[in-house]
Amino acid sequence: MTLPIWRLSGDLSKAKTLELEAALERLSESAESVPPTLSYFEQKHTPLWRVELFYAGEPEGTSVSELLHAADLDDWPYHLEALPDKDWVSHSQALLDPVSAGRFYVHGSHDKDKLEAGVVNLTVDAGQAFGTGRHETTWACLKVLDDLTAEDPQRILDLGTGSGVLAMAAHRIWSRAQVLATDIDPVAVEVTKENLRTNQCKLRRTGEEKPGVVALTADGFNDPAFRIEGPFNLIIANILAGPLVTLAGEVARVTSHGGLILLSGLLVTQIGEVMEAYEATGCRLVRQLERGEWAALLLQKP
Ligand code: SAH
């Protein structure tokens, strides 16, 4: 008999989520029972992450409180529930279903044997970094990239690369380009490197003048690599409206004249404030794509 799945869930800041993950790893080493599986993801409308722990069978109160105490989360208002079988199946299915966006087909490694013909296949597993192609913002970026058939950018930056999905998509379309993929989160960069290998992308080192992708950790533009690698003919930044506005000046500065900037991660209601910041740098709107309440903006630097 398989045990019913129990889910403990709640919202946490990214820092607390990572603390919880570290506490779980520490405790799992000495645990006698099977440790829960941790999953977390970014959410719409809030900087807090959704955190879920899945247990096989009802967890003991003491093991939950021991874990939360180890992460200094004694007062966390979590929610604990047994998942009906049906819900559990649809939950995992939604995470696993492949996604099509233009010529791109993004799927998990479990679907590797069922690849579509005539499309650009990208293998990305749902894991510790954002970007399986299922979120509206990633989907919109893939769609805009798919339509940029007349362009031939030589230097491309994917800022906030997450799983590396957009950097890999760009590398597939423009195989001769030098792609730089960066993220503030070192875990995302490790995931990106793994995905680059899985997808057999060409790898290169920072400053190496040859086709391929290099991934590195950086907060915004705080790294000499941007000066070495830029100016970029195409910048992709699927972050959030806040950082997009803050980084507007630097994004525009490292874009070449005539270069394109693809912004995403903003809500339709935030288009005004984001455009204001980029128009102040002289960039103009070339295309706007909306999906649900999310928007992607394609801009050009004169
Ligand atoms: N490009 C992927 C992931 C988008 S999620 C996709 O389109 O699916 C946004 C990513 O931006 C996260 O991985 C986050 O860690 C990163 N990020 C947030 N702020 C950042 C900053 N200031 N500098 C670099 N990366 C940042």
Short mmCIF file of C-alpha atoms and ligand atoms in Angstrom, two decimals:
data_model
loop_
_atom_site.label_atom_id
_atom_site.label_comp_id
_atom_site.label_asym_id
_atom_site.label_seq_id
_atom_site.Cartn_x
_atom_site.Cartn_y
_atom_site.Cartn_z
CA MET A 1 0.00 0.00 0.00
CA THR A 2 1.38 3.42 -0.89
CA LEU A 3 1.17 6.07 1.76
CA PRO A 4 -0.93 9.15 1.02
CA ILE A 5 1.08 12.25 0.24
CA TRP A 6 0.94 15.05 2.81
CA ARG A 7 1.83 18.57 1.86
CA LEU A 8 3.15 21.21 4.23
CA SER A 9 3.08 24.59 2.52
CA GLY A 10 3.46 28.31 3.07
CA ASP A 11 5.19 31.46 1.83
CA LEU A 12 8.74 32.43 2.70
CA SER A 13 11.35 34.93 1.60
CA LYS A 14 13.99 33.50 -0.70
CA ALA A 15 16.60 33.69 2.09
CA LYS A 16 14.41 31.74 4.54
CA THR A 17 13.58 29.19 1.83
CA LEU A 18 17.28 28.52 1.31
CA GLU A 19 17.77 28.32 5.09
CA LEU A 20 15.00 25.74 5.29
CA GLU A 21 16.59 23.78 2.47
CA ALA A 22 19.96 23.79 4.26
CA ALA A 23 18.31 22.70 7.53
CA LEU A 24 16.53 19.88 5.72
CA GLU A 25 19.80 18.69 4.20
CA ARG A 26 21.53 18.75 7.60
CA LEU A 27 18.73 16.87 9.35
CA SER A 28 18.30 14.35 6.50
CA GLU A 29 21.81 13.05 7.13
CA SER A 30 20.88 11.82 10.59
CA ALA A 31 17.15 11.17 10.03
CA GLU A 32 15.76 7.72 10.64
CA SER A 33 12.61 8.23 8.58
CA VAL A 34 12.41 9.21 4.91
CA PRO A 35 12.91 12.98 4.71
CA PRO A 36 10.29 15.08 2.88
CA THR A 37 10.84 16.43 -0.61
CA LEU A 38 11.18 20.19 -0.77
CA SER A 39 9.91 22.19 -3.70
CA TYR A 40 9.70 25.96 -4.08
CA PHE A 41 8.93 28.48 -6.76
CA GLU A 42 8.51 32.20 -7.32
CA GLN A 43 5.01 33.61 -7.34
CA LYS A 44 3.03 36.27 -9.10
CA HIS A 45 2.31 39.49 -7.20
CA THR A 46 4.60 38.79 -4.25
CA PRO A 47 8.34 38.54 -3.73
CA LEU A 48 7.68 35.63 -1.35
CA TRP A 49 8.34 32.13 -2.60
CA ARG A 50 5.81 29.34 -2.36
CA VAL A 51 7.39 26.53 -0.37
CA GLU A 52 6.08 22.97 -0.26
CA LEU A 53 7.30 19.92 1.62
CA PHE A 54 5.89 16.59 0.52
CA TYR A 55 5.80 13.75 3.02
CA ALA A 56 5.01 10.08 2.38
CA GLY A 57 2.34 9.62 5.05
CA GLU A 58 1.34 12.04 7.78
CA PRO A 59 4.47 13.65 9.26
CA GLU A 60 5.05 13.46 12.97
CA GLY A 61 4.60 16.77 14.76
CA THR A 62 8.01 16.43 16.36
CA SER A 63 9.82 15.97 13.05
CA VAL A 64 8.08 19.03 11.57
CA SER A 65 8.87 21.20 14.59
CA GLU A 66 12.46 19.96 14.69
CA LEU A 67 12.94 20.94 11.05
CA LEU A 68 11.28 24.33 11.39
CA HIS A 69 13.22 25.04 14.58
CA ALA A 70 16.50 24.23 12.80
CA ALA A 71 15.63 26.88 10.20
CA ASP A 72 14.54 29.38 12.86
CA LEU A 73 10.96 29.15 11.59
CA ASP A 74 9.14 28.21 14.81
CA ASP A 75 6.43 30.81 14.17
CA TRP A 76 5.92 30.10 10.49
CA PRO A 77 2.16 29.91 9.72
CA TYR A 78 2.32 26.85 7.49
CA HIS A 79 -0.55 24.77 6.20
CA LEU A 80 -0.56 20.97 6.41
CA GLU A 81 -2.92 18.71 4.49
CA ALA A 82 -3.27 15.24 3.05
CA LEU A 83 -3.47 15.41 -0.74
CA PRO A 84 -6.29 13.52 -2.39
CA ASP A 85 -4.78 11.14 -4.93
CA LYS A 86 -6.37 12.96 -7.82
CA ASP A 87 -4.94 16.35 -6.88
CA TRP A 88 -1.50 14.91 -6.41
CA VAL A 89 -1.49 13.45 -9.88
CA SER A 90 -2.64 16.65 -11.57
CA HIS A 91 -0.17 18.65 -9.52
CA SER A 92 2.80 16.64 -10.67
CA GLN A 93 1.44 16.38 -14.21
CA ALA A 94 1.23 20.15 -14.58
CA LEU A 95 4.89 20.41 -13.62
CA LEU A 96 5.86 17.76 -16.13
CA ASP A 97 3.86 18.57 -19.24
CA PRO A 98 5.93 19.81 -22.18
CA VAL A 99 5.42 23.37 -23.40
CA SER A 100 5.40 24.68 -26.96
CA ALA A 101 6.25 28.31 -27.74
CA GLY A 102 6.85 29.11 -31.38
CA ARG A 103 9.46 26.64 -32.63
CA PHE A 104 10.55 25.76 -29.09
CA TYR A 105 9.46 22.61 -27.33
CA VAL A 106 10.51 22.56 -23.68
CA HIS A 107 10.15 19.24 -21.90
CA GLY A 108 11.42 17.32 -18.90
CA SER A 109 14.10 14.63 -19.26
CA HIS A 110 11.44 11.93 -18.73
CA ASP A 111 10.06 12.90 -22.18
CA LYS A 112 13.44 12.76 -23.91
CA ASP A 113 12.46 9.74 -25.98
CA LYS A 114 9.31 11.38 -27.30
CA LEU A 115 10.87 14.38 -29.00
CA GLU A 116 8.93 16.31 -31.59
CA ALA A 117 10.34 16.58 -35.08
CA GLY A 118 10.94 19.93 -36.74
CA VAL A 119 11.14 21.89 -33.50
CA VAL A 120 13.89 23.14 -31.21
CA ASN A 121 13.89 20.75 -28.28
CA LEU A 122 15.08 21.98 -24.90
CA THR A 123 15.33 19.61 -21.94
CA VAL A 124 14.68 21.42 -18.66
CA ASP A 125 13.58 19.63 -15.50
CA ALA A 126 11.49 21.34 -12.87
CA GLY A 127 14.02 21.90 -10.13
CA GLN A 128 15.72 24.50 -8.06
CA ALA A 129 15.83 27.26 -10.66
CA PHE A 130 12.97 29.15 -12.26
CA GLY A 131 12.38 28.55 -15.94
CA THR A 132 10.70 25.41 -17.24
CA GLY A 133 8.95 27.43 -19.95
CA ARG A 134 5.60 27.03 -18.23
CA HIS A 135 5.41 30.49 -16.73
CA GLU A 136 3.74 33.13 -18.90
CA THR A 137 6.82 35.36 -18.75
CA THR A 138 9.23 32.68 -20.02
CA TRP A 139 6.72 31.59 -22.63
CA ALA A 140 6.36 35.18 -23.90
CA CYS A 141 10.15 35.55 -24.19
CA LEU A 142 10.44 32.31 -26.15
CA LYS A 143 7.68 33.53 -28.46
CA VAL A 144 9.36 36.89 -29.10
CA LEU A 145 12.75 35.21 -29.68
CA ASP A 146 11.08 32.83 -32.13
CA ASP A 147 9.82 35.80 -34.15
CA LEU A 148 13.19 37.58 -34.37
CA THR A 149 14.05 35.79 -37.59
CA ALA A 150 15.48 38.87 -39.31
CA GLU A 151 18.05 39.45 -36.56
CA ASP A 152 21.53 38.01 -36.25
CA PRO A 153 22.87 39.19 -32.86
CA GLN A 154 26.51 38.28 -32.24
CA ARG A 155 26.61 39.12 -28.54
CA ILE A 156 23.70 38.12 -26.34
CA LEU A 157 23.09 38.54 -22.62
CA ASP A 158 20.47 36.60 -20.64
CA LEU A 159 20.23 38.48 -17.35
CA GLY A 160 18.51 36.46 -14.59
CA THR A 161 18.91 33.22 -16.52
CA GLY A 162 17.29 30.92 -13.89
CA SER A 163 17.41 27.45 -15.45
CA GLY A 164 19.21 28.87 -18.50
CA VAL A 165 16.19 28.21 -20.71
CA LEU A 166 16.28 31.52 -22.62
CA ALA A 167 20.06 31.51 -23.03
CA MET A 168 19.79 28.01 -24.50
CA ALA A 169 16.93 29.07 -26.79
CA ALA A 170 19.01 32.01 -28.06
CA HIS A 171 22.05 29.75 -28.56
CA ARG A 172 19.93 27.38 -30.61
CA ILE A 173 18.60 30.11 -32.90
CA TRP A 174 21.90 31.99 -33.25
CA SER A 175 24.47 29.22 -33.01
CA ARG A 176 27.37 31.54 -33.96
CA ALA A 177 26.64 34.06 -31.20
CA GLN A 178 28.49 34.58 -27.93
CA VAL A 179 25.95 34.17 -25.15
CA LEU A 180 26.47 35.31 -21.55
CA ALA A 181 23.98 33.93 -18.99
CA THR A 182 24.02 35.42 -15.49
CA ASP A 183 22.01 35.10 -12.31
CA ILE A 184 22.27 36.56 -8.83
CA ASP A 185 21.60 33.06 -7.46
CA PRO A 186 24.60 30.68 -7.56
CA VAL A 187 22.24 27.67 -7.42
CA ALA A 188 20.55 28.86 -10.63
CA VAL A 189 23.95 29.18 -12.30
CA GLU A 190 24.84 25.61 -11.33
CA VAL A 191 21.47 24.42 -12.70
CA THR A 192 22.12 26.40 -15.89
CA LYS A 193 25.52 24.78 -16.35
CA GLU A 194 23.98 21.35 -15.93
CA ASN A 195 21.22 22.19 -18.42
CA LEU A 196 23.78 23.51 -20.91
CA ARG A 197 25.55 20.15 -20.74
CA THR A 198 22.31 18.13 -20.95
CA ASN A 199 21.29 20.11 -24.02
CA GLN A 200 24.74 19.79 -25.58
CA CYS A 201 25.17 23.53 -25.93
CA LYS A 202 28.64 24.76 -26.83
CA LEU A 203 30.39 26.07 -23.73
CA ARG A 204 33.01 28.79 -23.56
CA ARG A 205 34.84 30.89 -20.97
CA THR A 206 34.29 34.57 -20.21
CA GLY A 207 35.97 36.68 -22.90
CA GLU A 208 36.49 33.75 -25.25
CA GLU A 209 35.62 35.03 -28.72
CA LYS A 210 33.85 31.97 -30.00
CA PRO A 211 30.29 30.69 -30.33
CA GLY A 212 28.74 29.25 -27.19
CA VAL A 213 27.41 30.05 -23.76
CA VAL A 214 29.12 31.06 -20.53
CA ALA A 215 27.17 31.13 -17.24
CA LEU A 216 28.22 33.06 -14.16
CA THR A 217 26.87 34.47 -10.90
CA ALA A 218 26.44 38.24 -10.73
CA ASP A 219 24.12 40.70 -9.00
CA GLY A 220 22.85 42.93 -11.77
CA PHE A 221 25.87 44.22 -13.69
CA ASN A 222 28.25 43.88 -10.80
CA ASP A 223 30.96 41.89 -12.57
CA PRO A 224 33.80 42.79 -14.99
CA ALA A 225 32.45 40.11 -17.36
CA PHE A 226 29.81 42.52 -18.68
CA ARG A 227 32.48 44.96 -19.88
CA ILE A 228 34.51 42.16 -21.44
CA GLU A 229 31.54 40.49 -23.11
CA GLY A 230 29.53 43.55 -24.13
CA PRO A 231 28.21 45.63 -25.70
CA PHE A 232 25.35 43.25 -26.45
CA ASN A 233 23.20 43.22 -29.58
CA LEU A 234 20.43 41.47 -27.66
CA ILE A 235 19.70 41.55 -23.95
CA ILE A 236 17.03 39.30 -22.49
CA ALA A 237 15.94 40.10 -18.94
CA ASN A 238 13.01 38.19 -17.46
CA ILE A 239 13.29 39.43 -13.89
CA LEU A 240 10.57 41.53 -12.24
CA ALA A 241 9.39 45.11 -12.80
CA GLY A 242 11.31 46.43 -9.75
CA PRO A 243 14.81 45.27 -10.78
CA LEU A 244 14.07 46.03 -14.46
CA VAL A 245 13.41 49.67 -13.54
CA THR A 246 16.44 49.87 -11.22
CA LEU A 247 18.72 48.34 -13.84
CA ALA A 248 17.38 50.38 -16.82
CA GLY A 249 20.41 52.70 -17.09
CA GLU A 250 22.91 49.86 -16.97
CA VAL A 251 20.92 47.67 -19.36
CA ALA A 252 20.82 50.50 -21.89
CA ARG A 253 24.52 51.29 -21.39
CA VAL A 254 25.69 47.75 -22.25
CA THR A 255 23.37 47.48 -25.27
CA SER A 256 24.93 48.26 -28.67
CA HIS A 257 23.43 50.98 -30.87
CA GLY A 258 20.49 49.43 -32.68
CA GLY A 259 20.57 46.57 -30.18
CA LEU A 260 17.42 44.90 -28.86
CA ILE A 261 16.27 44.54 -25.25
CA LEU A 262 13.64 41.96 -24.36
CA LEU A 263 12.09 42.65 -20.96
CA SER A 264 9.70 40.34 -19.16
CA GLY A 265 8.55 39.49 -15.66
CA LEU A 266 6.34 42.55 -15.48
CA LEU A 267 2.58 42.72 -15.15
CA VAL A 268 0.47 44.47 -17.80
CA THR A 269 -0.29 47.08 -15.13
CA GLN A 270 3.44 47.79 -14.75
CA ILE A 271 4.16 48.50 -18.44
CA GLY A 272 3.91 52.27 -17.85
CA GLU A 273 6.54 52.49 -15.12
CA VAL A 274 8.95 50.14 -16.90
CA MET A 275 8.60 52.02 -20.22
CA GLU A 276 9.15 55.33 -18.47
CA ALA A 277 12.49 54.10 -17.08
CA TYR A 278 13.67 52.78 -20.47
CA GLU A 279 12.38 55.73 -22.50
CA ALA A 280 14.47 57.95 -20.21
CA THR A 281 17.53 56.11 -21.56
CA GLY A 282 16.43 56.77 -25.16
CA CYS A 283 15.11 53.26 -25.91
CA ARG A 284 11.87 52.87 -27.80
CA LEU A 285 9.20 50.18 -27.81
CA VAL A 286 9.24 47.86 -30.82
CA ARG A 287 6.80 45.17 -29.73
CA GLN A 288 4.57 44.31 -26.82
CA LEU A 289 3.28 40.80 -26.10
CA GLU A 290 0.77 40.04 -23.38
CA ARG A 291 -0.08 36.67 -21.96
CA GLY A 292 -2.68 36.65 -19.21
CA GLU A 293 -1.76 39.44 -16.83
CA TRP A 294 1.91 39.31 -17.83
CA ALA A 295 3.69 41.35 -20.48
CA ALA A 296 6.93 41.14 -22.44
CA LEU A 297 8.40 44.25 -24.09
CA LEU A 298 10.84 44.36 -26.98
CA LEU A 299 12.78 47.62 -27.06
CA GLN A 300 15.48 49.05 -29.29
CA LYS A 301 18.34 51.34 -28.41
CA PRO A 302 18.83 54.01 -31.11
N1 SAH B 1 15.23 33.53 -17.42
C1 SAH B 1 14.45 32.49 -16.74
C2 SAH B 1 14.32 32.74 -15.26
C3 SAH B 1 13.50 33.95 -14.86
S1 SAH B 1 13.25 34.08 -13.11
C4 SAH B 1 13.10 32.39 -17.42
O1 SAH B 1 12.78 33.23 -18.23
O2 SAH B 1 12.35 31.47 -17.13
C5 SAH B 1 14.23 35.48 -12.70
C6 SAH B 1 15.66 35.14 -12.36
O3 SAH B 1 16.32 36.37 -12.16
C7 SAH B 1 15.83 34.34 -11.07
O4 SAH B 1 16.60 33.18 -11.33
C8 SAH B 1 16.55 35.30 -10.13
O5 SAH B 1 17.48 34.67 -9.27
C9 SAH B 1 17.25 36.25 -11.10
N2 SAH B 1 17.52 37.60 -10.59
C10 SAH B 1 16.73 38.38 -9.80
N3 SAH B 1 17.33 39.55 -9.55
C11 SAH B 1 18.52 39.55 -10.21
C12 SAH B 1 19.60 40.49 -10.33
N4 SAH B 1 19.58 41.67 -9.73
N5 SAH B 1 20.68 40.13 -11.07
C13 SAH B 1 20.71 38.92 -11.70
N6 SAH B 1 19.73 38.01 -11.60
C14 SAH B 1 18.65 38.30 -10.87
#
